[in-house]
Amino acid sequence: AQRVTQPEKLLSVFKGAPVELKCNYSYSGSPELFWYVQYSRQRLQLLLRHISRESIKGFTADLNKGETSFHLKKPFAQEEDSAMYYCAHGRASGTYKYIFGTGTRLKVLA
Amino acid sequence: NAGVTQTPKFQVLKTGQSMTLQCAQDMNHEYMSWYRQDPGMGLRLIHYSVGAGITDQGEVPNGYNVSRSTTEDFPLRLLSAAPSQTSVYFCASTSLSGAWFSDTQYFGPGTRLTVL
């Protein structure tokens, strides 16, 4: 069964410091991976997806099939980055079930 | 476009009561789903639907029913509420018309449910 693991429940960094939120997945086929973000009192929204190879709000995430990881990175954290971040595995061939990790709360300290 | 809407925003129930959480989307998305969000557990899929008349179970379906009579609406029914169903419930929708690997889920604002 597909599984998404986010080992850190809480990550605190100082403003301007680099950020890395970890995500590991278990899926034997070609993965479909996303990062979603939930700011305080807002709904979840897509941050980025691996297929697009994009950088959103300074965040990037690279798929590493060898390590089955999709870590989210930002070189310089900003206070407005404080939020809940979820890694998710989307539907792959034969299933319509999205699987989310348990989430990591990022706190950026002034 | 209103996107994905959910009602009510807050609800308090007594054990054993039943209720329906409403979800609607105006993006003509085929796929709709319900999640519950609990501290330390992340988002867990309850039920999903790939089109009108088609529903299927997710990770944690027990105690919940769904139906999909129209593309727009996907209500979630709690049959006999239990304290373990205290949670925040999110509805989401996705278009299935693009490539399978390009999906984006659009979420509603959530319903905070407390069962006493």
mmCIF file of C-alpha atoms in Angstrom:
data_model
loop_
_atom_site.group_PDB
_atom_site.id
_atom_site.type_symbol
_atom_site.label_atom_id
_atom_site.label_comp_id
_atom_site.label_asym_id
_atom_site.label_seq_id
_atom_site.Cartn_x
_atom_site.Cartn_y
_atom_site.Cartn_z
ATOM 1 C CA ALA A 1 0.000 0.000 0.000
ATOM 2 C CA GLN A 2 1.103 3.530 -0.660
ATOM 3 C CA ARG A 3 2.444 5.400 2.318
ATOM 4 C CA VAL A 4 3.751 8.911 2.888
ATOM 5 C CA THR A 5 5.949 9.643 5.885
ATOM 6 C CA GLN A 6 6.765 13.031 7.324
ATOM 7 C CA PRO A 7 9.036 12.341 10.287
ATOM 8 C CA GLU A 8 8.913 15.798 11.858
ATOM 9 C CA LYS A 9 5.748 17.052 13.526
ATOM 10 C CA LEU A 10 7.280 20.442 14.249
ATOM 11 C CA LEU A 11 10.191 22.257 12.702
ATOM 12 C CA SER A 12 11.362 25.580 14.101
ATOM 13 C CA VAL A 13 13.893 27.702 12.264
ATOM 14 C CA PHE A 14 15.030 31.289 12.469
ATOM 15 C CA LYS A 15 14.180 33.793 9.794
ATOM 16 C CA GLY A 16 16.760 33.670 7.029
ATOM 17 C CA ALA A 17 17.841 30.122 7.836
ATOM 18 C CA PRO A 18 17.466 27.269 5.329
ATOM 19 C CA VAL A 19 14.457 25.007 5.620
ATOM 20 C CA GLU A 20 14.064 21.369 4.720
ATOM 21 C CA LEU A 21 10.834 19.497 5.360
ATOM 22 C CA LYS A 22 11.252 15.803 4.877
ATOM 23 C CA CYS A 23 8.926 13.496 2.994
ATOM 24 C CA ASN A 24 9.438 9.838 2.153
ATOM 25 C CA TYR A 25 7.060 7.691 0.193
ATOM 26 C CA SER A 26 6.559 4.015 -0.422
ATOM 27 C CA TYR A 27 5.309 3.158 -3.866
ATOM 28 C CA SER A 28 6.833 0.787 -6.345
ATOM 29 C CA GLY A 29 5.643 2.529 -9.500
ATOM 30 C CA SER A 30 6.145 6.031 -10.824
ATOM 31 C CA PRO A 31 5.123 8.316 -7.959
ATOM 32 C CA GLU A 32 2.947 11.375 -8.209
ATOM 33 C CA LEU A 33 3.881 13.698 -5.381
ATOM 34 C CA PHE A 34 2.642 17.021 -4.106
ATOM 35 C CA TRP A 35 3.238 19.475 -1.302
ATOM 36 C CA TYR A 36 0.180 21.195 0.119
ATOM 37 C CA VAL A 37 0.271 24.071 2.603
ATOM 38 C CA GLN A 38 -2.268 25.276 5.142
ATOM 39 C CA TYR A 39 -1.738 28.757 6.517
ATOM 40 C CA SER A 40 -3.463 29.751 9.720
ATOM 41 C CA ARG A 41 -7.241 29.951 9.281
ATOM 42 C CA GLN A 42 -6.999 29.179 5.563
ATOM 43 C CA ARG A 43 -7.857 26.148 3.507
ATOM 44 C CA LEU A 44 -5.280 23.735 2.202
ATOM 45 C CA GLN A 45 -3.792 24.735 -1.092
ATOM 46 C CA LEU A 46 -1.331 23.250 -3.489
ATOM 47 C CA LEU A 47 2.212 24.498 -3.071
ATOM 48 C CA LEU A 48 3.944 22.495 -5.758
ATOM 49 C CA ARG A 49 3.999 19.136 -7.526
ATOM 50 C CA HIS A 50 6.949 17.134 -8.657
ATOM 51 C CA ILE A 51 5.887 16.852 -12.283
ATOM 52 C CA SER A 52 6.071 20.612 -12.773
ATOM 53 C CA ARG A 53 9.606 21.050 -11.411
ATOM 54 C CA GLU A 54 8.561 24.504 -10.328
ATOM 55 C CA SER A 55 9.594 26.878 -7.585
ATOM 56 C CA ILE A 56 6.750 28.454 -5.653
ATOM 57 C CA LYS A 57 7.353 31.135 -3.018
ATOM 58 C CA GLY A 58 11.019 30.135 -3.080
ATOM 59 C CA PHE A 59 10.267 26.494 -2.273
ATOM 60 C CA THR A 60 11.526 23.613 -4.372
ATOM 61 C CA ALA A 61 11.233 19.864 -4.052
ATOM 62 C CA ASP A 62 13.184 17.249 -5.924
ATOM 63 C CA LEU A 63 12.072 13.699 -6.387
ATOM 64 C CA ASN A 64 14.795 11.236 -5.418
ATOM 65 C CA LYS A 65 13.653 7.812 -6.548
ATOM 66 C CA GLY A 66 16.699 6.093 -5.066
ATOM 67 C CA GLU A 67 15.904 7.402 -1.580
ATOM 68 C CA THR A 68 12.134 7.512 -2.243
ATOM 69 C CA SER A 69 12.083 11.061 -0.987
ATOM 70 C CA PHE A 70 10.490 14.356 -1.969
ATOM 71 C CA HIS A 71 11.899 16.834 0.519
ATOM 72 C CA LEU A 72 10.725 20.444 0.452
ATOM 73 C CA LYS A 73 13.452 23.062 0.624
ATOM 74 C CA LYS A 74 13.842 26.799 0.848
ATOM 75 C CA PRO A 75 17.189 28.535 1.187
ATOM 76 C CA PHE A 76 16.000 31.456 3.342
ATOM 77 C CA ALA A 77 12.916 31.076 5.529
ATOM 78 C CA GLN A 78 10.495 33.952 5.971
ATOM 79 C CA GLU A 79 8.062 34.483 8.831
ATOM 80 C CA GLU A 80 5.144 34.178 6.409
ATOM 81 C CA ASP A 81 6.251 30.623 5.658
ATOM 82 C CA SER A 82 4.957 29.544 9.052
ATOM 83 C CA ALA A 83 2.232 27.025 8.287
ATOM 84 C CA MET A 84 1.301 23.357 8.211
ATOM 85 C CA TYR A 85 2.841 21.462 5.308
ATOM 86 C CA TYR A 86 1.560 18.182 3.966
ATOM 87 C CA CYS A 87 3.265 15.864 1.545
ATOM 88 C CA ALA A 88 0.852 13.835 -0.550
ATOM 89 C CA HIS A 89 0.923 11.017 -3.038
ATOM 90 C CA GLY A 90 -1.655 11.370 -5.757
ATOM 91 C CA ARG A 91 -3.534 8.830 -7.714
ATOM 92 C CA ALA A 92 -1.432 6.463 -9.697
ATOM 93 C CA SER A 93 -2.529 3.942 -12.227
ATOM 94 C CA GLY A 94 -5.343 1.852 -10.841
ATOM 95 C CA THR A 95 -6.266 3.903 -7.794
ATOM 96 C CA TYR A 96 -8.015 7.162 -7.047
ATOM 97 C CA LYS A 97 -6.866 7.356 -3.462
ATOM 98 C CA TYR A 98 -4.733 10.277 -2.434
ATOM 99 C CA ILE A 99 -2.518 9.592 0.545
ATOM 100 C CA PHE A 100 -1.344 12.388 2.805
ATOM 101 C CA GLY A 101 1.433 12.424 5.326
ATOM 102 C CA THR A 102 0.848 13.442 8.907
ATOM 103 C CA GLY A 103 2.078 16.960 8.267
ATOM 104 C CA THR A 104 4.901 19.139 9.549
ATOM 105 C CA ARG A 105 4.254 22.414 11.291
ATOM 106 C CA LEU A 106 6.873 24.950 10.309
ATOM 107 C CA LYS A 107 7.506 27.848 12.670
ATOM 108 C CA VAL A 108 9.783 30.585 11.467
ATOM 109 C CA LEU A 109 11.102 32.599 14.375
ATOM 110 C CA ALA A 110 11.990 36.265 14.106
ATOM 111 C CA ASN B 1 -16.287 30.847 -9.040
ATOM 112 C CA ALA B 2 -16.940 29.983 -5.432
ATOM 113 C CA GLY B 3 -14.704 26.909 -5.740
ATOM 114 C CA VAL B 4 -15.419 24.319 -3.056
ATOM 115 C CA THR B 5 -17.890 25.295 -0.367
ATOM 116 C CA GLN B 6 -18.766 23.475 2.837
ATOM 117 C CA THR B 7 -21.542 23.906 5.358
ATOM 118 C CA PRO B 8 -21.758 24.203 8.261
ATOM 119 C CA LYS B 9 -18.469 25.679 9.470
ATOM 120 C CA PHE B 10 -18.993 24.462 13.022
ATOM 121 C CA GLN B 11 -21.245 21.807 14.499
ATOM 122 C CA VAL B 12 -21.721 20.258 17.915
ATOM 123 C CA LEU B 13 -23.535 16.943 18.165
ATOM 124 C CA LYS B 14 -24.478 14.593 20.943
ATOM 125 C CA THR B 15 -23.459 10.962 20.772
ATOM 126 C CA GLY B 16 -25.903 9.033 18.635
ATOM 127 C CA GLN B 17 -27.193 11.973 16.632
ATOM 128 C CA SER B 18 -26.952 11.963 12.859
ATOM 129 C CA MET B 19 -26.146 14.799 10.517
ATOM 130 C CA THR B 20 -25.039 15.633 7.011
ATOM 131 C CA LEU B 21 -22.028 17.744 6.096
ATOM 132 C CA GLN B 22 -22.589 19.506 2.814
ATOM 133 C CA CYS B 23 -19.997 19.984 0.078
ATOM 134 C CA ALA B 24 -20.457 21.635 -3.292
ATOM 135 C CA GLN B 25 -18.133 22.663 -6.106
ATOM 136 C CA ASP B 26 -18.763 24.783 -9.185
ATOM 137 C CA MET B 27 -15.736 23.752 -11.247
ATOM 138 C CA ASN B 28 -17.380 20.769 -12.927
ATOM 139 C CA HIS B 29 -14.821 18.454 -11.349
ATOM 140 C CA GLU B 30 -15.442 14.758 -11.670
ATOM 141 C CA TYR B 31 -13.548 13.752 -8.549
ATOM 142 C CA MET B 32 -14.677 14.698 -5.053
ATOM 143 C CA SER B 33 -13.459 13.456 -1.726
ATOM 144 C CA TRP B 34 -13.836 13.795 2.022
ATOM 145 C CA TYR B 35 -10.981 13.862 4.532
ATOM 146 C CA ARG B 36 -10.787 14.168 8.250
ATOM 147 C CA GLN B 37 -7.913 16.053 9.854
ATOM 148 C CA ASP B 38 -6.787 15.017 13.306
ATOM 149 C CA PRO B 39 -3.718 16.163 15.262
ATOM 150 C CA GLY B 40 -0.786 13.883 14.568
ATOM 151 C CA MET B 41 -2.744 11.877 12.007
ATOM 152 C CA GLY B 42 -2.684 14.222 9.048
ATOM 153 C CA LEU B 43 -5.474 14.021 6.498
ATOM 154 C CA ARG B 44 -7.157 10.682 6.111
ATOM 155 C CA LEU B 45 -9.419 9.865 3.185
ATOM 156 C CA ILE B 46 -12.937 8.875 4.213
ATOM 157 C CA HIS B 47 -14.800 8.427 0.910
ATOM 158 C CA TYR B 48 -14.356 9.584 -2.639
ATOM 159 C CA SER B 49 -16.277 9.747 -5.882
ATOM 160 C CA VAL B 50 -15.114 9.800 -9.505
ATOM 161 C CA GLY B 51 -18.451 10.915 -10.887
ATOM 162 C CA ALA B 52 -22.182 11.083 -10.302
ATOM 163 C CA GLY B 53 -23.459 7.762 -9.053
ATOM 164 C CA ILE B 54 -19.986 6.388 -8.278
ATOM 165 C CA THR B 55 -18.522 6.349 -4.779
ATOM 166 C CA ASP B 56 -15.874 4.297 -3.022
ATOM 167 C CA GLN B 57 -14.313 3.928 0.388
ATOM 168 C CA GLY B 58 -11.120 5.543 1.500
ATOM 169 C CA GLU B 59 -8.925 4.822 4.488
ATOM 170 C CA VAL B 60 -11.420 5.435 7.291
ATOM 171 C CA PRO B 61 -14.981 4.930 5.960
ATOM 172 C CA ASN B 62 -16.638 3.363 9.023
ATOM 173 C CA GLY B 63 -19.456 5.454 10.451
ATOM 174 C CA TYR B 64 -19.824 7.577 7.339
ATOM 175 C CA ASN B 65 -21.995 7.388 4.232
ATOM 176 C CA VAL B 66 -21.803 9.327 0.999
ATOM 177 C CA SER B 67 -23.776 9.648 -2.199
ATOM 178 C CA ARG B 68 -23.184 11.551 -5.421
ATOM 179 C CA SER B 69 -26.382 12.316 -7.257
ATOM 180 C CA THR B 70 -24.978 15.345 -9.110
ATOM 181 C CA THR B 71 -21.532 16.437 -10.262
ATOM 182 C CA GLU B 72 -21.684 19.458 -7.960
ATOM 183 C CA ASP B 73 -22.654 17.953 -4.599
ATOM 184 C CA PHE B 74 -21.034 15.349 -2.374
ATOM 185 C CA PRO B 75 -22.639 15.209 1.089
ATOM 186 C CA LEU B 76 -21.112 13.247 3.947
ATOM 187 C CA ARG B 77 -23.519 11.615 6.403
ATOM 188 C CA LEU B 78 -22.689 10.654 9.941
ATOM 189 C CA LEU B 79 -25.095 7.889 10.799
ATOM 190 C CA SER B 80 -24.733 7.799 14.592
ATOM 191 C CA ALA B 81 -22.154 10.263 15.831
ATOM 192 C CA ALA B 82 -19.461 9.106 18.236
ATOM 193 C CA PRO B 83 -16.854 11.145 20.146
ATOM 194 C CA SER B 84 -14.167 9.524 17.974
ATOM 195 C CA GLN B 85 -15.632 11.435 15.034
ATOM 196 C CA THR B 86 -14.709 14.763 16.581
ATOM 197 C CA SER B 87 -12.490 16.225 13.889
ATOM 198 C CA VAL B 88 -12.138 18.799 11.167
ATOM 199 C CA TYR B 89 -13.628 17.600 7.900
ATOM 200 C CA PHE B 90 -12.426 18.764 4.516
ATOM 201 C CA CYS B 91 -14.003 18.261 1.155
ATOM 202 C CA ALA B 92 -11.886 18.453 -1.982
ATOM 203 C CA SER B 93 -12.410 18.232 -5.720
ATOM 204 C CA THR B 94 -10.174 17.495 -8.699
ATOM 205 C CA SER B 95 -10.535 17.446 -12.431
ATOM 206 C CA LEU B 96 -9.944 14.065 -14.016
ATOM 207 C CA SER B 97 -9.915 15.405 -17.531
ATOM 208 C CA GLY B 98 -6.183 16.082 -17.649
ATOM 209 C CA ALA B 99 -3.261 13.736 -17.409
ATOM 210 C CA TRP B 100 -3.458 11.630 -14.241
ATOM 211 C CA PHE B 101 -0.241 13.016 -12.953
ATOM 212 C CA SER B 102 -1.270 16.662 -13.152
ATOM 213 C CA ASP B 103 -4.105 16.665 -10.636
ATOM 214 C CA THR B 104 -4.528 19.479 -8.186
ATOM 215 C CA GLN B 105 -6.954 19.053 -5.346
ATOM 216 C CA TYR B 106 -9.035 22.096 -4.409
ATOM 217 C CA PHE B 107 -10.128 22.116 -0.806
ATOM 218 C CA GLY B 108 -13.096 23.568 0.984
ATOM 219 C CA PRO B 109 -12.713 25.664 4.146
ATOM 220 C CA GLY B 110 -13.519 22.763 6.459
ATOM 221 C CA THR B 111 -16.169 21.865 9.008
ATOM 222 C CA ARG B 112 -15.167 21.617 12.662
ATOM 223 C CA LEU B 113 -17.279 18.920 14.292
ATOM 224 C CA THR B 114 -17.445 18.175 17.996
ATOM 225 C CA VAL B 115 -19.286 15.124 19.287
ATOM 226 C CA LEU B 116 -20.083 15.173 22.988
#
